[in-house]
XYZ file of C-alpha atoms in Angstrom:
280
model
C 218.265 87.879 139.427
C 216.328 90.762 138.176
C 214.301 90.567 134.727
C 213.771 93.359 133.364
C 213.021 94.597 129.823
C 216.159 95.428 127.668
C 214.175 99.340 126.717
C 213.269 101.025 129.783
C 210.164 102.790 128.523
C 209.520 105.362 131.206
C 213.125 106.745 130.515
C 212.086 107.142 126.955
C 209.135 109.053 127.558
C 211.168 111.303 129.874
C 209.131 110.663 133.041
C 208.640 108.528 135.855
C 205.011 108.737 135.795
C 203.191 108.808 132.435
C 200.229 109.952 131.152
C 199.937 108.434 127.498
C 197.074 110.034 125.677
C 195.577 108.430 122.162
C 194.766 109.731 119.023
C 192.463 107.497 117.476
C 192.909 107.066 113.692
C 189.865 107.488 111.533
C 189.139 104.955 109.123
C 192.136 104.611 106.929
C 191.895 104.140 103.084
C 190.886 100.874 102.043
C 188.800 100.176 105.290
C 184.671 99.691 105.203
C 184.347 102.831 107.203
C 187.055 105.078 105.009
C 185.582 107.487 102.712
C 189.480 107.799 101.370
C 189.738 111.685 102.330
C 193.475 111.702 103.363
C 194.056 115.183 103.727
C 191.058 114.886 106.490
C 192.228 111.812 108.574
C 196.010 113.752 108.588
C 194.213 116.745 109.658
C 192.035 115.211 112.110
C 195.376 113.698 113.713
C 197.426 116.442 113.909
C 194.195 118.247 115.863
C 194.343 115.451 118.677
C 197.665 115.105 119.057
C 198.235 119.402 119.276
C 195.369 119.070 122.054
C 196.850 116.296 123.736
C 200.417 118.099 124.238
C 198.738 121.194 124.866
C 196.964 119.115 127.686
C 199.810 118.532 129.439
C 200.500 114.707 128.474
C 203.877 112.733 128.378
C 203.859 110.745 125.066
C 201.218 109.979 122.451
C 200.110 106.558 121.241
C 198.988 106.344 117.263
C 196.068 103.955 116.567
C 194.044 102.851 113.801
C 191.281 102.405 115.992
C 188.771 103.682 113.096
C 190.187 100.001 110.558
C 187.368 97.511 112.189
C 186.855 95.046 111.134
C 190.156 94.916 112.427
C 193.105 91.931 110.567
C 193.749 89.245 113.226
C 197.157 89.236 112.758
C 199.432 90.794 109.456
C 197.510 93.928 108.078
C 197.978 94.442 104.366
C 201.065 97.340 103.306
C 198.702 100.097 102.153
C 197.605 100.423 106.405
C 201.556 99.613 106.852
C 202.418 103.095 104.499
C 199.054 105.054 105.585
C 200.272 104.557 108.823
C 203.627 105.372 108.569
C 202.428 108.735 106.994
C 200.674 110.034 109.411
C 202.471 109.093 112.521
C 205.447 111.004 110.526
C 203.425 113.501 110.590
C 202.504 113.664 114.105
C 206.006 112.846 115.261
C 207.057 116.366 113.435
C 204.394 118.282 115.027
C 204.748 117.897 118.470
C 207.613 117.631 120.999
C 206.028 114.577 122.893
C 207.207 111.136 122.279
C 204.988 108.763 120.212
C 203.947 105.556 120.444
C 202.631 102.899 117.567
C 199.733 100.131 118.102
C 198.721 98.332 114.692
C 195.418 96.587 115.196
C 194.711 94.114 115.809
C 197.645 92.427 116.566
C 200.240 93.466 114.255
C 203.727 93.869 116.462
C 205.761 93.350 113.318
C 204.594 96.300 111.478
C 204.041 98.536 114.529
C 207.501 97.776 115.365
C 208.397 98.807 111.683
C 206.772 101.649 111.902
C 208.070 103.037 115.173
C 211.164 102.486 113.672
C 210.720 104.274 110.840
C 209.345 107.369 112.652
C 211.547 107.333 115.954
C 209.088 106.376 117.887
C 209.003 105.262 121.595
C 207.163 102.391 122.446
C 204.812 100.111 120.498
C 201.737 98.538 122.434
C 201.299 94.811 122.118
C 197.816 93.039 122.451
C 199.057 89.514 122.644
C 202.531 89.005 123.026
C 202.909 85.769 124.594
C 200.048 83.213 124.885
C 196.839 82.910 122.914
C 193.595 85.080 123.069
C 190.023 84.572 121.743
C 188.850 87.813 120.441
C 186.174 89.079 117.416
C 188.953 88.126 114.899
C 189.625 84.628 116.278
C 192.157 83.316 117.517
C 195.760 85.195 118.413
C 198.395 83.790 119.151
C 201.626 86.026 120.501
C 204.716 86.209 118.545
C 207.186 87.476 121.233
C 209.826 85.244 119.599
C 209.428 87.283 116.234
C 209.107 90.200 117.265
C 212.359 90.551 119.909
C 214.034 89.024 117.050
C 212.931 91.917 114.499
C 213.803 94.355 117.035
C 217.350 93.351 117.234
C 217.413 92.711 113.176
C 216.486 96.532 112.240
C 218.089 97.877 115.456
C 215.386 99.916 116.478
C 215.171 101.737 120.273
C 211.685 100.724 120.819
C 210.366 99.663 123.838
C 207.570 96.972 123.693
C 204.646 97.156 126.170
C 202.382 94.365 125.873
C 198.594 94.146 127.457
C 198.096 91.327 129.714
C 194.636 89.531 129.400
C 194.013 92.657 126.803
C 190.460 94.274 126.590
C 187.539 92.496 123.843
C 189.574 89.168 124.395
C 189.482 85.835 126.673
C 192.680 83.900 127.234
C 193.166 80.516 126.764
C 194.600 77.710 129.143
C 194.391 78.330 132.560
C 196.404 81.131 132.905
C 195.956 83.531 135.904
C 196.583 87.197 135.589
C 199.590 87.453 137.669
C 201.278 84.721 135.778
C 200.338 85.727 132.469
C 201.812 89.387 133.776
C 205.552 87.185 135.144
C 205.332 84.973 131.215
C 204.775 88.491 129.343
C 207.753 89.615 131.106
C 210.192 86.876 132.356
C 209.750 84.619 129.026
C 208.220 87.074 126.639
C 211.007 89.960 127.770
C 208.284 92.957 127.456
C 209.642 96.087 128.279
C 206.483 97.046 130.363
C 202.945 95.982 130.653
C 199.503 96.925 130.223
C 196.744 96.189 132.338
C 192.851 96.823 131.222
C 189.242 96.356 132.186
C 187.125 94.328 129.193
C 186.829 97.020 126.737
C 187.648 100.048 125.208
C 186.314 102.826 127.577
C 185.388 99.971 130.734
C 187.178 100.777 133.908
C 190.624 98.828 135.080
C 189.999 97.019 138.551
C 192.374 98.603 140.971
C 192.726 94.945 142.481
C 193.966 94.072 139.094
C 196.640 96.356 138.702
C 197.995 95.754 141.794
C 198.128 91.898 141.652
C 200.280 92.648 138.531
C 202.592 95.046 140.540
C 202.804 92.835 143.128
C 203.577 89.126 141.076
C 205.995 91.426 139.408
C 207.749 92.707 142.385
C 207.985 89.527 144.303
C 210.085 88.198 141.240
C 212.182 90.980 140.677
C 210.880 91.940 137.372
C 211.518 95.622 137.424
C 209.292 97.056 134.407
C 206.410 99.911 134.572
C 203.229 98.862 134.524
C 200.378 100.865 132.465
C 196.882 101.410 133.242
C 195.387 100.907 129.893
C 191.533 101.766 129.638
C 188.876 103.682 131.704
C 191.141 105.947 132.877
C 189.020 109.205 133.949
C 190.090 112.295 136.617
C 188.373 110.128 139.285
C 190.238 106.949 138.555
C 193.803 108.220 137.752
C 194.246 108.346 141.864
C 193.161 104.766 141.986
C 195.159 103.764 139.005
C 198.406 105.078 140.655
C 197.443 104.102 144.152
C 196.877 100.459 142.925
C 200.947 100.754 141.893
C 200.464 101.619 138.432
C 203.451 103.575 136.512
C 201.463 105.333 133.826
C 197.886 105.323 132.366
C 196.518 105.203 128.685
C 194.004 107.706 128.476
C 191.644 107.955 125.155
C 187.937 107.651 125.648
C 187.557 110.338 128.736
C 189.340 113.010 126.819
C 187.556 112.897 123.659
C 184.710 115.694 123.278
C 181.273 114.362 125.245
C 183.474 111.237 126.303
C 182.761 109.717 123.002
C 185.829 107.577 121.403
C 185.183 108.571 118.083
C 185.459 111.828 119.009
C 187.569 114.843 118.597
C 190.121 115.259 121.276
C 189.349 118.124 124.242
C 191.947 119.990 125.468
C 190.277 121.018 128.250
C 189.366 117.474 129.102
C 193.125 116.716 129.015
C 194.005 118.856 131.800
C 191.822 117.792 133.738
C 192.783 114.278 133.547
C 196.416 115.360 133.319
C 195.791 117.589 136.607
C 194.152 114.519 138.508
C 197.385 112.691 137.810
C 199.990 115.733 139.178
C 197.711 115.695 142.107
C 198.131 112.344 142.739
C 202.220 112.312 142.261
C 202.557 115.273 144.743
C 200.076 113.791 147.628
C 202.393 113.068 150.409
């Protein structure tokens, strides 16, 4: 019996091999590092989104990266409102699909924002299981997230991390079993495999473990590499079996995560991915 998610993320993105670019939002009003300048935040988000689209990405993931320290689970309503406004502006400004990630692990808020702005997907850092993080213990709420998606009739794919970065999984669940449970029991539409932290390289062997485990159990969902993707690493990602990559730090000016997106750097990563796609 084939197990797969309800929604095909790659079909929603209009590609069979995706390069997803990050819009790391500056600190939103109400966060410790915020200066409260909503216009500046919006201009930065739109500039990054335009640079990503012009550089050739297939989709854009909007994330409240600047809001550290993050709420572990539910974010306040003002964060949801700010992200909905910003994601709506990005969605209207670009012609590529967008996704939403509400840090640290508010899948309900992400799904609600995504439904409101017609986003294609959400990223959920801990969808099943439990992880120890700097925010404390995070517990997956797949049972609630899937029911919410049905309740609000949202055509939004769920991309769920497996052994998410900046975290240590609780329990004796290896990478392969965690990936299977994320899809078989958590009903995720795709899985994300990352390195230990933002910008850290994702071991190709981890990608291969996940892709092989899913394939052996007829779990037909895409596997996305979620960190450390550089022009040099793109071929390793796809050779290991990945169906897509998320690019963030490597496409920022100077290779610094908090800097603006460099269209030139985006083109370099996208070109490397395209060369891999055409290799015999």
